[in-house]
Amino acid sequence: MNHRKEDEMPKRGKNYKASAELYNKQELHDVDQALDIVLQTAKAKFDETVEAHFKMGLDGRHADQQIRGAIVLPNGTGNTKRVLVFAKGPKATEAEEAGADYVGAEEMAQKIQKEGWFDFDAVIATPDMMSVVGRLGKLLGPKGLMPNPKSGTVTMDVAKAIAETKAGKVEYRLDKTNIVHCPIGKASFGVEKLSENFNALAAAIIKAKPAAAKGQYIRSAVVASTMGPGVKINPQKLG
């Protein structure tokens, strides 16, 4: 047998190791307990992002077992998103007036393709611009930036989409490993606000349950800060 030597194992920082010793990593907690532990283990010098990770009882290889959507978190994400809008004419003017950071059409697509420009965190497009945006699929897709009608980012109501994105709208989707990863706020939010955000996200994911789903829908749920270890939540208590 080929045993890995201890010195070959991934190195963890002192803060991570100290944090991991604060609790039983196998124990299942309720949401508030888990988030309280997460905040105790968030020891970085910056305001760490807190993320939720849901292992789903789905097979994303099948179209009828995919889940994708978006939700405006009750307390936002703590991040101000830079929004790029693909629109022309009156809709471009509407986007500018609604506070979009960048507005354009073919010239923006060229900037992304030729200059590798990605100084934005979200992309919104009017339906008539999808022929242009579609050519950017291989660039925007892997970064999770491709506009999609299911997440409300392909729309004629660009003002509403911009407002929701700036207010803390997050997109959730099943990845290739059948896990949903999503930020739920900053460590500075405290347990109450993070709990409200987590519960809103969990409710949205439960509501999006495909008819083809079989067995346990949410297999496991974990919350963690940017630099901290994961803390398990009892999935049976998530509705």
XYZ file of N, CA and C in Angstrom:
717
model
N 0.822 -1.203 0.000
C 0.000 0.000 0.000
C 0.859 1.257 0.000
N 0.366 2.286 -0.618
C 1.128 3.526 -0.720
C 0.584 4.539 0.283
N 1.247 4.635 1.444
C 0.793 5.548 2.485
C 1.405 6.933 2.268
N 0.584 7.955 2.396
C 1.128 9.315 2.325
C 1.812 9.638 3.637
N 2.983 10.190 3.553
C 3.686 10.612 4.766
C 3.001 11.834 5.340
N 3.140 11.960 6.658
C 2.470 13.070 7.338
C 2.917 14.418 6.797
N 4.209 14.519 6.429
C 4.706 15.810 5.958
C 4.268 16.101 4.513
N 3.596 15.114 3.873
C 3.081 15.336 2.533
C 1.638 15.817 2.560
N 1.008 15.713 3.715
C -0.390 16.107 3.836
C -0.518 17.629 3.695
N -1.687 18.107 3.226
C -1.866 19.558 3.068
C -1.616 20.297 4.375
N -0.894 21.375 4.293
C -0.581 22.172 5.474
C -1.748 23.099 5.828
N -2.087 23.176 7.079
C -3.120 24.085 7.553
C -2.477 25.112 8.479
N -2.962 26.355 8.437
C -2.419 27.396 9.290
C -2.775 27.182 10.751
N -2.052 27.862 11.640
C -2.293 27.735 13.082
C -3.715 28.147 13.448
N -4.200 29.229 12.842
C -5.560 29.687 13.151
C -6.597 28.643 12.760
N -6.399 28.006 11.606
C -7.340 26.986 11.142
C -7.355 25.824 12.131
N -6.167 25.361 12.512
C -6.077 24.224 13.447
C -6.705 24.561 14.789
N -6.449 25.763 15.284
C -7.022 26.180 16.566
C -8.536 26.264 16.470
N -9.023 26.762 15.337
C -10.470 26.882 15.144
C -11.126 25.512 15.077
N -10.483 24.577 14.381
C -11.047 23.237 14.208
C -11.156 22.495 15.535
N -10.350 22.896 16.510
C -10.380 22.232 17.810
C -11.486 22.775 18.722
N -12.171 23.830 18.272
C -13.214 24.441 19.098
C -14.510 23.641 19.127
N -14.659 22.703 18.214
C -15.933 21.998 18.116
C -15.720 20.611 17.516
N -16.739 19.753 17.637
C -16.723 18.412 17.059
C -17.123 18.511 15.589
N -16.189 18.217 14.688
C -16.432 18.413 13.257
C -17.506 17.485 12.688
N -17.796 16.380 13.393
C -18.803 15.429 12.900
C -20.211 15.730 13.408
N -20.295 16.569 14.425
C -21.604 16.848 15.040
C -22.484 17.710 14.134
N -23.787 17.409 14.133
C -24.751 18.199 13.363
C -25.375 19.247 14.276
N -25.429 20.488 13.811
C -25.923 21.596 14.618
C -27.176 22.196 13.998
N -27.913 22.967 14.803
C -28.963 23.757 14.168
C -28.295 25.003 13.573
N -29.046 25.780 12.806
C -28.452 26.877 12.032
C -27.745 27.893 12.921
N -28.422 28.350 13.975
C -27.833 29.374 14.844
C -26.556 28.882 15.531
N -26.579 27.621 16.007
C -25.394 27.054 16.657
C -24.220 27.003 15.684
N -24.494 26.526 14.478
C -23.433 26.395 13.470
C -22.822 27.750 13.139
N -23.679 28.753 12.966
C -23.171 30.082 12.616
C -22.404 30.705 13.780
N -22.824 30.422 14.996
C -22.098 30.915 16.163
C -20.674 30.349 16.176
N -20.537 29.066 15.858
C -19.208 28.442 15.792
C -18.394 29.050 14.656
N -19.043 29.266 13.505
C -18.356 29.872 12.355
C -17.768 31.224 12.740
N -18.546 32.030 13.458
C -18.067 33.360 13.835
C -16.940 33.276 14.857
N -16.972 32.247 15.711
C -15.863 32.052 16.652
C -14.579 31.666 15.928
N -14.736 31.012 14.766
C -13.552 30.541 14.028
C -13.098 31.510 12.943
N -13.836 32.601 12.737
C -13.446 33.604 11.730
C -12.414 34.547 12.340
N -11.148 34.201 12.164
C -10.079 34.933 12.856
C -9.180 35.756 11.939
N -9.552 35.844 10.673
C -8.730 36.616 9.737
C -8.787 38.101 10.075
N -7.826 38.838 9.551
C -7.759 40.277 9.839
C -8.733 41.080 8.976
N -9.374 40.405 8.003
C -10.384 41.079 7.176
C -11.762 40.525 7.523
N -12.799 41.185 7.050
C -14.177 40.755 7.329
C -14.511 39.577 6.412
N -14.398 38.375 6.959
C -14.549 37.174 6.143
C -15.971 37.004 5.605
N -16.068 36.475 4.402
C -17.363 36.097 3.835
C -17.778 34.763 4.430
N -19.064 34.623 4.724
C -19.598 33.349 5.215
C -20.363 32.703 4.062
N -20.070 31.439 3.802
C -20.709 30.727 2.702
C -21.476 29.519 3.193
N -22.521 29.158 2.445
C -23.287 27.945 2.710
C -23.034 26.973 1.560
N -22.918 25.699 1.897
C -22.680 24.657 0.900
C -23.694 23.540 1.130
N -24.479 23.225 0.112
C -25.500 22.191 0.211
C -25.150 21.036 -0.728
N -24.940 19.852 -0.159
C -24.756 18.648 -0.981
C -26.143 18.096 -1.285
N -26.481 18.057 -2.593
C -27.840 17.725 -2.984
C -27.978 16.268 -3.447
N -29.150 15.700 -3.193
C -29.473 14.360 -3.673
C -29.990 14.418 -5.088
N -29.204 14.996 -5.975
C -29.575 15.184 -7.376
C -28.443 14.705 -8.270
N -28.755 14.471 -9.520
C -27.735 14.152 -10.514
C -27.817 15.209 -11.604
N -26.924 16.189 -11.530
C -26.952 17.328 -12.430
C -26.721 16.989 -13.890
N -26.324 15.726 -14.172
C -26.142 15.320 -15.566
C -27.491 15.226 -16.291
N -28.567 15.139 -15.502
C -29.915 15.056 -16.077
C -30.588 16.428 -15.998
N -31.080 16.911 -17.115
C -31.688 18.244 -17.181
C -32.844 18.404 -16.203
N -33.595 17.310 -15.958
C -34.758 17.418 -15.062
C -34.374 17.370 -13.588
N -33.052 17.289 -13.313
C -32.594 17.336 -11.917
C -31.687 18.540 -11.661
N -31.735 19.504 -12.538
C -30.960 20.731 -12.353
C -31.737 21.720 -11.497
N -31.058 22.487 -10.684
C -31.700 23.609 -9.995
C -30.865 24.855 -10.212
N -31.558 25.937 -10.498
C -30.883 27.215 -10.698
C -31.888 28.329 -10.450
N -31.473 29.324 -9.729
C -32.352 30.455 -9.472
C -31.589 31.555 -8.764
N -32.319 32.542 -8.287
C -31.687 33.664 -7.591
C -32.621 34.171 -6.508
N -32.035 34.768 -5.501
C -32.811 35.313 -4.385
C -32.117 36.554 -3.851
N -32.907 37.543 -3.470
C -32.356 38.715 -2.796
C -32.326 38.395 -1.304
N -31.139 38.274 -0.739
C -31.009 37.932 0.680
C -31.564 39.070 1.541
N -32.290 38.737 2.623
C -32.923 39.768 3.467
C -31.954 40.840 3.949
N -30.715 40.430 4.220
C -29.723 41.375 4.755
C -28.570 41.641 3.792
N -28.776 41.320 2.509
C -27.728 41.559 1.524
C -26.540 40.638 1.722
N -25.470 40.907 0.979
C -24.272 40.068 1.059
C -23.095 40.774 1.714
N -23.214 42.091 1.883
C -22.095 42.853 2.428
C -21.127 43.307 1.355
N -21.388 42.905 0.115
C -20.544 43.310 -1.011
C -21.327 44.224 -1.946
N -20.682 45.261 -2.453
C -21.294 46.105 -3.481
C -20.863 45.572 -4.836
N -21.819 45.087 -5.603
C -21.494 44.469 -6.883
C -21.386 45.494 -8.005
N -20.376 45.294 -8.860
C -20.220 46.110 -10.063
C -21.002 45.419 -11.177
N -21.950 46.145 -11.752
C -22.888 45.545 -12.700
C -22.621 46.016 -14.132
N -22.503 45.055 -15.040
C -22.382 45.327 -16.473
C -23.719 44.995 -17.127
N -24.267 45.925 -17.899
C -25.540 45.700 -18.593
C -25.328 45.776 -20.108
N -25.788 44.734 -20.798
C -25.794 44.741 -22.256
C -27.168 45.215 -22.711
N -27.218 46.420 -23.272
C -28.488 46.991 -23.725
C -28.207 48.102 -24.729
N -29.243 48.442 -25.506
C -29.132 49.524 -26.497
C -30.294 50.498 -26.346
N -30.113 51.691 -26.900
C -31.204 52.662 -26.971
C -31.780 53.033 -25.623
N -33.124 53.104 -25.517
C -33.788 53.507 -24.264
C -33.426 52.611 -23.088
N -33.206 51.310 -23.357
C -32.870 50.383 -22.272
C -31.467 50.660 -21.727
N -30.582 51.116 -22.585
C -29.236 51.498 -22.133
C -29.321 52.725 -21.234
N -30.163 53.667 -21.627
C -30.375 54.874 -20.814
C -30.982 54.505 -19.466
N -31.956 53.597 -19.503
C -32.603 53.125 -18.266
C -31.586 52.482 -17.335
N -30.676 51.702 -17.915
C -29.657 51.020 -17.114
C -28.711 52.021 -16.457
N -28.320 53.027 -17.218
C -27.428 54.064 -16.680
C -28.099 54.815 -15.532
N -29.374 55.152 -15.729
C -30.117 55.887 -14.690
C -30.362 55.033 -13.451
N -30.396 53.701 -13.634
C -30.647 52.791 -12.505
C -29.378 52.465 -11.722
N -28.241 52.983 -12.194
C -27.006 52.809 -11.424
C -26.082 51.718 -11.905
N -26.250 51.251 -13.153
C -25.322 50.257 -13.691
C -23.913 50.856 -13.759
N -22.921 50.050 -13.488
C -21.542 50.535 -13.507
C -21.008 50.635 -14.932
N -21.448 49.711 -15.784
C -21.031 49.717 -17.186
C -22.231 49.365 -18.051
N -22.403 50.061 -19.160
C -23.507 49.801 -20.085
C -22.965 49.833 -21.507
N -23.359 48.871 -22.320
C -22.898 48.871 -23.701
C -23.449 47.684 -24.458
N -22.904 47.456 -25.652
C -23.376 46.369 -26.504
C -22.156 45.646 -27.091
N -22.042 45.652 -28.421
C -20.948 44.929 -29.073
C -19.576 45.367 -28.580
N -19.423 46.676 -28.289
C -18.104 47.160 -27.863
C -17.679 46.549 -26.525
N -18.652 46.271 -25.657
C -18.335 45.629 -24.373
C -17.926 44.172 -24.602
N -18.609 43.511 -25.516
C -18.261 42.121 -25.839
C -16.837 42.053 -26.391
N -16.497 43.008 -27.255
C -15.145 43.072 -27.824
C -14.095 43.290 -26.734
N -14.420 44.151 -25.780
C -13.496 44.465 -24.682
C -13.204 43.205 -23.853
N -14.255 42.411 -23.619
C -14.091 41.168 -22.850
C -13.281 40.158 -23.655
N -13.621 40.011 -24.956
C -12.956 39.017 -25.793
C -11.503 39.356 -26.084
N -11.241 40.586 -26.426
C -9.896 40.955 -26.882
C -8.961 41.423 -25.773
N -9.541 42.039 -24.722
C -8.699 42.589 -23.651
C -8.728 41.764 -22.376
N -9.608 40.743 -22.338
C -9.738 39.939 -21.123
C -10.239 40.773 -19.960
N -11.154 41.703 -20.268
C -11.669 42.647 -19.267
C -12.764 42.007 -18.425
N -12.587 41.994 -17.099
C -13.583 41.406 -16.203
C -13.751 42.243 -14.933
N -13.783 43.571 -15.074
C -13.927 44.434 -13.899
C -15.394 44.600 -13.493
N -16.098 43.481 -13.392
C -17.513 43.508 -13.008
C -17.842 42.211 -12.269
N -18.919 42.252 -11.478
C -19.294 41.102 -10.650
C -20.604 40.453 -11.076
N -21.364 41.138 -11.952
C -22.650 40.612 -12.404
C -22.940 41.151 -13.793
N -23.630 40.344 -14.600
C -23.981 40.752 -15.963
C -25.488 40.619 -16.157
N -26.087 41.670 -16.681
C -27.518 41.695 -16.996
C -27.636 42.023 -18.483
N -28.608 41.416 -19.155
C -28.773 41.682 -20.585
C -30.248 41.711 -20.954
N -30.601 42.554 -21.902
C -31.950 42.514 -22.461
C -31.983 41.338 -23.452
N -33.154 40.722 -23.654
C -33.234 39.537 -24.517
C -32.656 39.747 -25.916
N -32.839 40.943 -26.475
C -32.347 41.198 -27.832
C -30.827 41.239 -27.928
N -30.152 41.311 -26.768
C -28.684 41.363 -26.770
C -28.045 39.980 -26.588
N -28.871 38.940 -26.424
C -28.302 37.624 -26.139
C -27.537 37.021 -27.317
N -27.809 37.495 -28.533
C -27.016 37.013 -29.674
C -25.569 37.488 -29.546
N -25.392 38.656 -28.961
C -24.049 39.199 -28.717
C -23.431 38.537 -27.490
N -24.202 38.473 -26.400
C -23.702 37.911 -25.145
C -23.417 36.416 -25.291
N -24.217 35.736 -26.109
C -24.038 34.295 -26.299
C -22.651 33.920 -26.776
N -22.024 34.806 -27.541
C -20.675 34.531 -28.033
C -19.629 34.553 -26.915
N -20.039 35.065 -25.759
C -19.118 35.159 -24.614
C -19.277 33.990 -23.649
N -20.096 33.009 -24.035
C -20.409 31.892 -23.140
C -19.202 31.205 -22.535
N -18.176 30.944 -23.356
C -16.993 30.231 -22.857
C -16.165 31.073 -21.896
N -16.343 32.395 -21.955
C -15.604 33.290 -21.062
C -16.392 33.597 -19.794
N -17.697 33.870 -19.971
C -18.528 34.236 -18.822
C -19.016 33.018 -18.038
N -19.308 31.928 -18.754
C -19.867 30.732 -18.115
C -19.050 30.184 -16.966
N -17.755 29.896 -17.176
C -16.941 29.337 -16.085
C -16.840 30.242 -14.858
N -17.046 31.543 -15.052
C -16.983 32.488 -13.931
C -18.348 32.706 -13.272
N -19.363 31.995 -13.779
C -20.708 32.147 -13.229
C -21.336 33.486 -13.548
N -20.915 34.107 -14.654
C -21.368 35.459 -14.993
C -22.355 35.495 -16.167
N -22.648 34.339 -16.746
C -23.510 34.320 -17.931
C -24.947 34.657 -17.542
N -25.559 35.682 -18.182
C -26.952 36.028 -17.880
C -27.877 34.862 -18.193
N -28.943 34.743 -17.392
C -29.868 33.624 -17.551
C -31.270 34.066 -17.143
N -32.284 33.725 -17.935
C -33.661 34.129 -17.569
C -34.099 33.603 -16.203
N -33.622 32.388 -15.815
C -34.040 31.793 -14.536
C -33.538 32.596 -13.339
N -32.435 33.284 -13.517
C -31.900 34.083 -12.407
C -32.293 35.552 -12.534
N -33.143 35.843 -13.532
C -33.641 37.211 -13.680
C -32.645 38.172 -14.275
N -31.569 37.635 -14.885
C -30.540 38.518 -15.440
C -30.658 38.679 -16.959
N -31.618 38.004 -17.567
C -32.009 38.287 -18.952
C -33.422 38.830 -18.866
N -33.573 40.139 -19.044
C -34.859 40.776 -18.756
C -34.962 42.132 -19.452
N -36.197 42.556 -19.697
C -36.420 43.910 -20.207
C -36.482 44.916 -19.058
N -36.744 44.400 -17.852
C -36.817 45.282 -16.679
C -35.432 45.421 -16.063
N -34.553 46.114 -16.786
C -33.159 46.209 -16.336
C -33.026 46.994 -15.026
N -33.881 47.967 -14.811
C -33.812 48.767 -13.584
C -34.046 47.898 -12.357
N -35.060 47.020 -12.436
C -35.354 46.116 -11.318
C -34.194 45.147 -11.097
N -33.658 44.587 -12.184
C -32.553 43.628 -12.075
C -31.324 44.270 -11.444
N -31.039 45.519 -11.828
C -29.889 46.234 -11.254
C -30.115 46.478 -9.765
N -31.318 46.932 -9.420
C -31.636 47.220 -8.013
C -31.491 45.965 -7.158
N -31.990 44.831 -7.652
C -31.911 43.588 -6.884
C -30.465 43.115 -6.748
N -29.701 43.239 -7.806
C -28.295 42.820 -7.757
C -27.514 43.664 -6.760
N -27.746 44.958 -6.781
C -27.052 45.862 -5.847
C -27.510 45.634 -4.401
N -28.764 45.168 -4.247
C -29.329 44.982 -2.899
C -28.862 43.690 -2.241
N -28.208 42.823 -2.997
C -27.727 41.577 -2.400
C -28.336 40.336 -3.000
N -28.607 40.374 -4.285
C -29.148 39.199 -4.973
C -28.028 38.195 -5.211
N -28.289 36.946 -4.877
C -27.309 35.888 -5.121
C -27.941 34.822 -6.002
N -27.115 34.209 -6.827
C -27.584 33.134 -7.691
C -27.134 31.807 -7.109
N -28.040 30.841 -7.107
C -27.674 29.500 -6.660
C -27.859 28.540 -7.831
N -26.955 27.601 -7.946
C -27.052 26.604 -9.017
C -26.279 25.357 -8.624
N -26.702 24.239 -9.152
C -26.052 22.963 -8.892
C -24.771 22.879 -9.714
N -23.628 22.579 -9.060
C -22.391 22.458 -9.830
C -22.184 21.005 -10.279
N -21.051 20.731 -10.894
C -20.805 19.401 -11.457
C -20.690 18.313 -10.394
N -20.416 18.718 -9.155
C -20.313 17.739 -8.060
C -21.614 17.663 -7.258
N -22.691 18.237 -7.820
C -24.024 18.227 -7.203
C -24.062 18.969 -5.867
N -23.277 20.039 -5.798
C -23.255 20.899 -4.610
C -23.673 22.307 -5.018
N -24.418 22.967 -4.133
C -24.771 24.378 -4.310
C -23.925 25.188 -3.331
N -23.121 26.119 -3.853
C -22.294 27.002 -3.018
C -22.863 28.415 -3.124
N -22.967 29.106 -1.999
C -23.515 30.461 -2.072
C -23.072 31.301 -0.876
N -22.666 32.560 -1.094
C -22.344 33.439 0.037
C -23.621 33.869 0.747
N -23.551 33.991 2.063
C -24.739 34.441 2.814
C -24.457 35.694 3.651
N -23.296 36.323 3.424
C -23.011 37.559 4.147
C -21.587 37.617 4.673
N -21.353 38.562 5.556
C -20.034 38.772 6.152
C -20.051 38.387 7.625
N -18.892 38.032 8.160
C -18.791 37.665 9.571
C -19.315 38.777 10.475
N -19.122 40.027 10.046
C -19.552 41.176 10.855
C -21.075 41.286 10.978
N -21.824 40.537 10.162
C -23.287 40.576 10.233
C -23.815 40.080 11.573
N -23.104 39.114 12.166
C -23.603 38.493 13.392
C -24.525 37.322 13.073
N -24.810 36.515 14.099
C -25.580 35.276 13.920
C -26.983 35.544 13.387
N -27.688 36.531 13.931
C -29.091 36.749 13.575
C -29.273 37.054 12.087
N -28.496 37.997 11.562
C -28.628 38.367 10.146
C -28.168 37.249 9.225
N -27.083 36.559 9.598
C -26.604 35.438 8.790
C -27.625 34.303 8.782
N -28.253 34.079 9.938
C -29.273 33.032 10.038
C -30.469 33.351 9.143
N -30.896 34.608 9.126
C -32.012 35.024 8.263
C -31.659 34.791 6.796
N -30.432 35.132 6.421
C -29.990 34.941 5.043
C -29.909 33.455 4.688
N -29.344 32.657 5.607
C -29.219 31.217 5.359
C -30.600 30.588 5.177
N -31.522 30.916 6.074
C -32.863 30.317 6.013
C -33.610 30.725 4.739
N -33.402 31.958 4.285
C -34.033 32.417 3.041
C -33.471 31.636 1.849
N -32.159 31.420 1.844
C -31.530 30.663 0.767
C -31.995 29.209 0.785
N -32.000 28.597 1.974
C -32.428 27.198 2.089
C -33.877 27.033 1.621
N -34.734 27.998 1.980
C -36.147 27.937 1.576
C -36.275 28.021 0.053
N -35.460 28.868 -0.573
C -35.491 29.008 -2.036
C -35.044 27.717 -2.715
N -34.016 27.079 -2.161
C -33.509 25.829 -2.731
C -34.551 24.714 -2.572
N -35.200 24.672 -1.410
C -36.251 23.672 -1.180
C -37.428 23.892 -2.123
N -37.787 25.144 -2.324
C -38.897 25.479 -3.235
C -38.566 25.085 -4.672
N -37.280 25.100 -5.023
C -36.847 24.787 -6.395
C -36.699 23.289 -6.634
N -37.104 22.464 -5.677
C -36.931 21.003 -5.783
C -37.560 20.455 -7.059
N -36.781 19.799 -7.907
C -37.331 19.252 -9.151
C -38.251 18.064 -8.881
N -39.230 17.877 -9.730
C -40.165 16.751 -9.577
C -39.427 15.416 -9.680
N -38.302 15.410 -10.414
C -37.553 14.168 -10.631
C -36.648 13.801 -9.454
N -36.566 14.670 -8.445
C -35.685 14.392 -7.300
C -36.203 13.193 -6.512
N -35.289 12.302 -6.126
C -35.660 11.110 -5.363
C -34.786 11.017 -4.115
N -35.340 10.388 -3.083
C -34.573 10.216 -1.853
C -34.407 11.524 -1.106
N -33.361 11.598 -0.275
C -33.125 12.794 0.532
C -32.654 13.933 -0.371
N -33.393 15.035 -0.367
C -33.119 16.160 -1.274
C -31.838 16.900 -0.875
N -31.779 17.383 0.376
C -30.548 18.015 0.878
C -29.810 16.973 1.707
N -28.716 16.450 1.153
C -27.968 15.385 1.831
C -27.179 15.920 3.024
N -26.561 17.091 2.823
C -25.800 17.708 3.914
C -25.718 19.200 3.681
N -25.498 19.934 4.759
C -25.372 21.392 4.681
C -24.216 21.813 5.585
N -23.373 22.683 5.060
C -22.195 23.147 5.803
C -22.092 24.662 5.665
N -21.708 25.342 6.744
C -21.409 26.775 6.677
C -19.952 26.976 7.092
N -19.309 27.956 6.475
C -17.900 28.216 6.774
C -17.551 29.644 6.417
N -16.572 30.205 7.108
C -16.058 31.515 6.737
C -14.924 31.312 5.737
N -14.446 32.386 5.138
C -13.427 32.313 4.092
C -12.227 31.470 4.501
N -11.727 31.690 5.709
C -10.504 31.027 6.156
C -10.751 29.947 7.205
N -12.001 29.740 7.566
C -12.308 28.813 8.658
C -12.778 27.449 8.189
N -12.822 26.473 9.110
C -13.298 25.132 8.776
C -14.817 25.087 8.642
N -15.321 24.061 7.971
C -16.770 23.920 7.785
C -17.454 23.391 9.018
N -18.670 23.881 9.268
C -19.477 23.433 10.400
C -20.780 22.852 9.847
N -21.092 21.625 10.259
C -22.231 20.911 9.698
C -23.553 21.313 10.335
N -24.568 21.445 9.489
C -25.936 21.737 9.931
C -26.778 20.487 9.705
N -27.691 20.217 10.617
C -28.559 19.064 10.475
C -29.533 19.300 9.317
N -29.391 18.554 8.194
C -30.255 18.805 7.033
C -31.721 18.443 7.281
N -31.962 17.595 8.282
C -33.341 17.197 8.587
C -34.170 18.352 9.132
N -33.490 19.386 9.613
C -34.194 20.543 10.193
C -34.401 21.678 9.196
N -34.138 21.391 7.920
C -34.231 22.459 6.912
C -35.531 22.405 6.117
N -36.533 21.758 6.645
C -37.831 21.764 5.972
C -38.012 20.589 5.056
